[in-house]
Short mmCIF file of C-alpha atoms in Angstrom, two decimals:
data_model
loop_
_atom_site.label_atom_id
_atom_site.label_comp_id
_atom_site.label_asym_id
_atom_site.label_seq_id
_atom_site.Cartn_x
_atom_site.Cartn_y
_atom_site.Cartn_z
CA MET A 552 159.37 37.68 1.79
CA LYS A 553 161.58 38.15 -1.08
CA ARG A 554 165.04 35.56 -0.94
CA THR A 555 166.88 38.59 -0.54
CA GLU A 556 165.03 39.70 2.63
CA SER A 557 164.92 36.50 4.14
CA VAL A 558 168.80 36.19 4.19
CA ARG A 559 169.44 39.39 5.06
CA ALA A 560 168.66 39.08 8.90
CA PRO A 561 170.59 35.94 9.74
CA ALA A 562 173.55 37.56 7.88
CA ALA A 563 173.16 40.94 9.96
CA ALA A 564 172.74 38.68 13.16
CA ALA A 565 175.71 36.84 12.25
CA ALA A 566 177.70 39.65 11.25
CA ALA A 567 176.90 41.33 15.06
CA ALA A 568 177.99 38.40 16.43
CA ALA A 569 181.31 38.13 14.37
CA ALA A 570 182.01 41.89 15.48
CA GLY A 571 181.36 40.63 19.42
CA GLN A 572 178.30 42.40 19.23
CA ALA A 573 174.40 41.09 20.44
CA ALA A 574 171.89 40.86 17.83
CA PRO A 575 169.51 43.54 17.67
CA ALA A 576 166.31 42.75 19.43
CA ARG A 577 163.22 42.28 17.30
CA ALA A 578 160.00 44.46 18.52
CA HIS A 579 156.85 42.60 19.29
CA THR A 580 154.60 42.51 16.20
CA ARG A 581 150.61 42.30 16.84
CA ALA A 582 148.45 40.75 14.43
CA HIS A 583 145.83 42.94 12.70
CA ASN A 584 142.11 43.39 14.36
CA ARG A 585 140.05 41.43 11.68
CA ARG A 586 136.48 43.60 11.25
CA GLY A 587 134.84 44.81 14.33
CA GLU A 588 137.35 44.07 16.93
CA GLY A 589 138.89 47.79 16.95
CA GLY A 590 137.29 47.69 20.59
CA ARG A 591 139.97 45.01 20.99
CA LEU A 592 142.99 47.26 20.65
CA ARG A 593 141.90 50.06 22.68
CA GLU A 594 141.63 47.75 25.55
CA GLU A 595 145.25 46.33 24.72
CA ILE A 596 146.68 49.94 24.80
CA ILE A 597 145.15 50.52 28.50
CA ASP A 598 146.27 47.59 29.61
CA ALA A 599 149.61 48.53 28.27
CA ALA A 600 149.39 51.63 29.67
CA ALA A 601 148.45 50.18 33.19
CA GLU A 602 151.35 47.59 33.21
CA LEU A 603 154.30 49.90 32.38
CA LEU A 604 152.71 52.10 35.04
CA ASP A 605 152.81 49.04 37.41
CA GLU A 606 156.65 48.01 36.08
CA THR A 607 158.09 51.51 36.25
CA GLY A 608 155.80 53.09 38.68
CA GLU A 609 156.53 56.66 36.90
CA GLN A 610 153.94 58.14 34.84
CA ASN A 611 156.02 59.80 32.50
CA ALA A 612 157.64 56.04 31.64
CA VAL A 613 153.86 55.65 29.85
CA THR A 614 154.36 57.93 26.28
CA LEU A 615 152.61 56.75 22.94
CA ARG A 616 155.71 55.08 21.91
CA SER A 617 156.18 53.21 24.89
CA VAL A 618 152.37 51.97 24.84
CA ALA A 619 152.65 51.07 21.22
CA ARG A 620 156.17 49.40 21.47
CA ARG A 621 154.52 47.37 24.50
CA VAL A 622 151.06 46.57 22.32
CA GLY A 623 153.45 45.71 19.14
CA ILE A 624 151.96 48.86 17.22
CA ALA A 625 153.09 51.36 15.25
CA THR A 626 152.25 54.68 17.41
CA PRO A 627 150.20 56.29 14.49
CA SER A 628 147.82 53.36 15.18
CA ILE A 629 147.22 54.92 18.39
CA TYR A 630 145.58 57.93 17.33
CA PRO A 631 142.01 56.39 16.24
CA HIS A 632 141.60 55.52 19.81
CA PHE A 633 143.09 57.84 21.76
CA PRO A 634 144.41 61.72 20.30
CA ASP A 635 147.19 61.96 23.12
CA GLN A 636 148.96 60.69 26.08
CA PRO A 637 146.87 61.92 28.76
CA ALA A 638 143.71 60.33 27.14
CA ILE A 639 145.12 57.00 27.70
CA MET A 640 146.10 57.89 31.25
CA LEU A 641 142.57 59.00 31.48
CA ALA A 642 141.32 56.18 30.27
CA VAL A 643 143.49 53.94 32.55
CA VAL A 644 142.21 55.93 35.47
CA GLN A 645 138.38 55.58 34.85
CA ARG A 646 138.84 51.38 34.46
CA GLU A 647 140.32 51.88 37.97
CA PHE A 648 137.44 53.97 39.28
CA ALA A 649 135.00 51.65 38.06
CA GLY A 650 137.02 48.90 39.59
CA LEU A 651 137.17 50.24 43.10
CA GLU A 652 133.64 51.05 42.76
CA SER A 653 132.85 47.46 41.92
CA SER A 654 134.73 46.27 44.94
CA LEU A 655 133.19 49.04 47.50
CA GLY A 656 129.51 47.75 46.21
CA ALA A 657 130.83 43.78 46.71
CA ALA A 658 132.32 44.65 50.14
CA MET A 659 128.63 46.73 51.09
CA GLU A 660 126.62 43.64 49.80
CA ARG A 661 129.12 41.16 51.79
CA ALA A 662 128.45 43.42 54.84
CA GLY A 663 125.03 42.34 55.35
CA GLY A 664 122.09 44.97 56.16
CA ASP A 665 124.25 46.94 59.37
CA PRO A 666 124.93 50.45 58.35
CA ARG A 667 127.70 50.51 60.75
CA GLN A 668 129.41 47.20 59.13
CA ARG A 669 128.53 48.63 56.01
CA LEU A 670 130.78 51.46 56.15
CA LEU A 671 133.44 49.55 58.10
CA ALA A 672 133.77 47.29 54.82
CA VAL A 673 133.79 50.10 52.52
CA CYS A 674 136.50 51.86 54.41
CA ALA A 675 138.44 48.58 54.44
CA THR A 676 138.40 48.02 50.97
CA TYR A 677 139.19 51.45 50.17
CA LEU A 678 142.33 50.86 51.64
CA ASP A 679 142.92 47.36 50.73
CA PHE A 680 142.63 48.74 47.00
CA ALA A 681 145.07 51.17 47.45
CA GLY A 682 147.70 48.82 48.98
CA ARG A 683 147.58 46.15 46.37
CA HIS A 684 147.71 49.00 43.58
CA PRO A 685 149.77 51.62 44.98
CA GLN A 686 151.03 53.15 41.35
CA ARG A 687 147.60 52.78 40.10
CA TYR A 688 146.30 54.47 43.01
CA ARG A 689 148.04 57.19 43.24
CA THR A 690 148.02 57.71 39.47
CA MET A 691 144.20 57.66 40.29
CA PHE A 692 144.12 60.99 42.36
CA GLY A 693 146.41 63.02 40.03
CA GLY A 694 150.31 63.61 39.28
CA LEU A 695 152.10 64.49 36.11
CA TRP A 696 149.64 62.80 34.15
CA MET A 697 147.09 65.31 34.44
CA PRO A 698 147.72 68.32 32.46
CA ARG A 699 146.30 71.86 32.43
CA LEU A 700 142.85 72.26 30.61
CA GLY A 701 143.38 73.63 27.56
CA GLU A 702 146.89 71.52 26.89
CA SER A 703 145.38 68.15 25.96
CA SER A 704 142.42 66.69 25.04
CA LEU A 705 140.91 66.33 28.32
CA THR A 706 138.15 68.83 29.83
CA GLU A 707 137.26 70.06 32.75
CA THR A 708 134.26 67.33 33.01
CA ASP A 709 136.71 64.24 32.08
CA LEU A 710 138.62 65.61 35.46
CA VAL A 711 135.66 66.76 37.94
CA VAL A 712 133.80 63.39 37.62
CA LEU A 713 136.91 61.19 38.65
CA GLY A 714 135.67 59.59 41.96
CA ALA A 715 132.61 60.73 42.33
CA SER A 716 130.57 57.66 42.31
CA SER A 717 132.93 56.59 45.23
CA LEU A 718 132.79 59.13 47.48
CA LEU A 719 128.70 59.07 47.00
CA MET A 720 129.17 55.39 48.08
CA LEU A 721 130.67 56.48 51.23
CA ILE A 722 128.26 59.17 51.93
CA ASP A 723 125.44 57.33 51.39
CA ALA A 724 127.12 54.46 53.73
CA LEU A 725 127.49 57.47 56.07
CA GLY A 726 124.18 58.74 55.86
CA ALA A 727 122.87 55.04 56.54
CA CYS A 728 124.73 55.24 59.93
CA VAL A 729 123.76 58.18 61.01
CA ALA A 730 119.75 57.53 59.99
CA ALA A 731 120.20 53.99 62.28
CA GLY A 732 121.94 56.16 65.27
CA ALA A 733 125.10 54.74 64.55
CA ALA A 734 127.15 57.85 63.59
CA THR A 735 126.42 61.70 65.13
CA SER A 736 127.45 63.57 62.04
CA THR A 737 125.42 66.40 61.41
CA ASP A 738 126.78 67.20 57.77
CA VAL A 739 126.89 63.89 55.89
CA SER A 740 128.40 65.33 52.92
CA ALA A 741 131.14 67.37 54.40
CA ASP A 742 131.95 64.19 56.98
CA ALA A 743 132.11 61.68 54.04
CA THR A 744 134.63 63.98 52.10
CA ALA A 745 136.68 64.30 55.55
CA LEU A 746 136.47 60.69 55.90
CA TRP A 747 137.51 60.34 52.58
CA ALA A 748 140.56 62.31 52.82
CA GLY A 749 141.72 60.49 55.92
CA LEU A 750 141.37 57.30 54.32
CA HIS A 751 143.05 58.64 51.35
CA GLY A 752 146.16 60.46 53.55
CA LEU A 753 146.30 56.89 55.49
CA ALA A 754 146.84 54.80 51.97
CA HIS A 755 149.34 57.18 50.80
CA GLN A 756 151.13 57.53 54.50
CA ARG A 757 151.16 53.21 54.16
CA VAL A 758 152.64 53.11 50.55
CA VAL A 759 155.78 55.88 51.18
CA SER A 760 156.25 55.01 54.70
CA PRO A 761 156.94 51.27 54.25
CA SER A 762 159.11 50.70 57.34
CA PHE A 763 157.04 52.86 59.55
CA LEU A 764 155.98 50.50 62.53
CA TRP A 765 152.17 51.69 62.69
CA PRO A 766 150.46 51.01 65.97
CA GLU A 767 147.41 48.72 65.96
CA GLY A 768 143.84 49.83 65.34
CA ILE A 769 145.04 53.26 63.04
CA PRO A 770 142.21 52.88 60.24
CA GLU A 771 139.46 52.22 63.14
CA ARG A 772 140.78 55.08 64.96
CA VAL A 773 140.76 57.60 61.78
CA ILE A 774 136.92 56.04 60.60
CA GLY A 775 135.73 56.32 64.17
CA SER A 776 136.64 59.96 64.68
CA LEU A 777 135.97 61.25 61.15
CA ALA A 778 132.74 59.57 60.82
CA HIS A 779 131.29 60.10 64.53
CA LEU A 780 130.56 56.98 65.20
CA THR A 781 129.04 56.00 68.07
#
């Protein structure tokens, strides 16, 4: 830095103080990636978007500019990794679904070999995930970030496959219950979808109605009825 530049910033701060104004806040700056570390910046961009979502609860608060500022980069530095804002949001949602699927799988393993307990564990873990990450959960299932096809870089395939693996886990868990005589479903795929819809509705209402006094056993009622457990 030239000497004139090194003097300019303190002088500007002193002038602001003399005028009774706060010195302008410096934007966070990020060290450049070394060769081969471009993937780290991509992850930092996703992290920043998720943090903004958690902090504000608003999907429209996640913009290219706000994400770039959080990471400490210039907005154009995002484009080699993400062509637009919906692409960032898609990456956030994809990562959250991967985390959900991992949690569901771990819950089934901990439940042991009993099909009924495995299904109950999947459902309980799903509801717990939604409760611990309400803003991210809401974003995972649509909202302002999800544009009309043709208006962003996203494709129909990008959107259709979201959450598919989680639903398949629920279908498999219910199918195992039917095979073991623990459920009487005659259409496992349809009933598993209905069960997911019930869990989703309960998870959503828990978030938007925090003051509602829920009777005990509501999750068990939802699961038992929609899964046709015996």
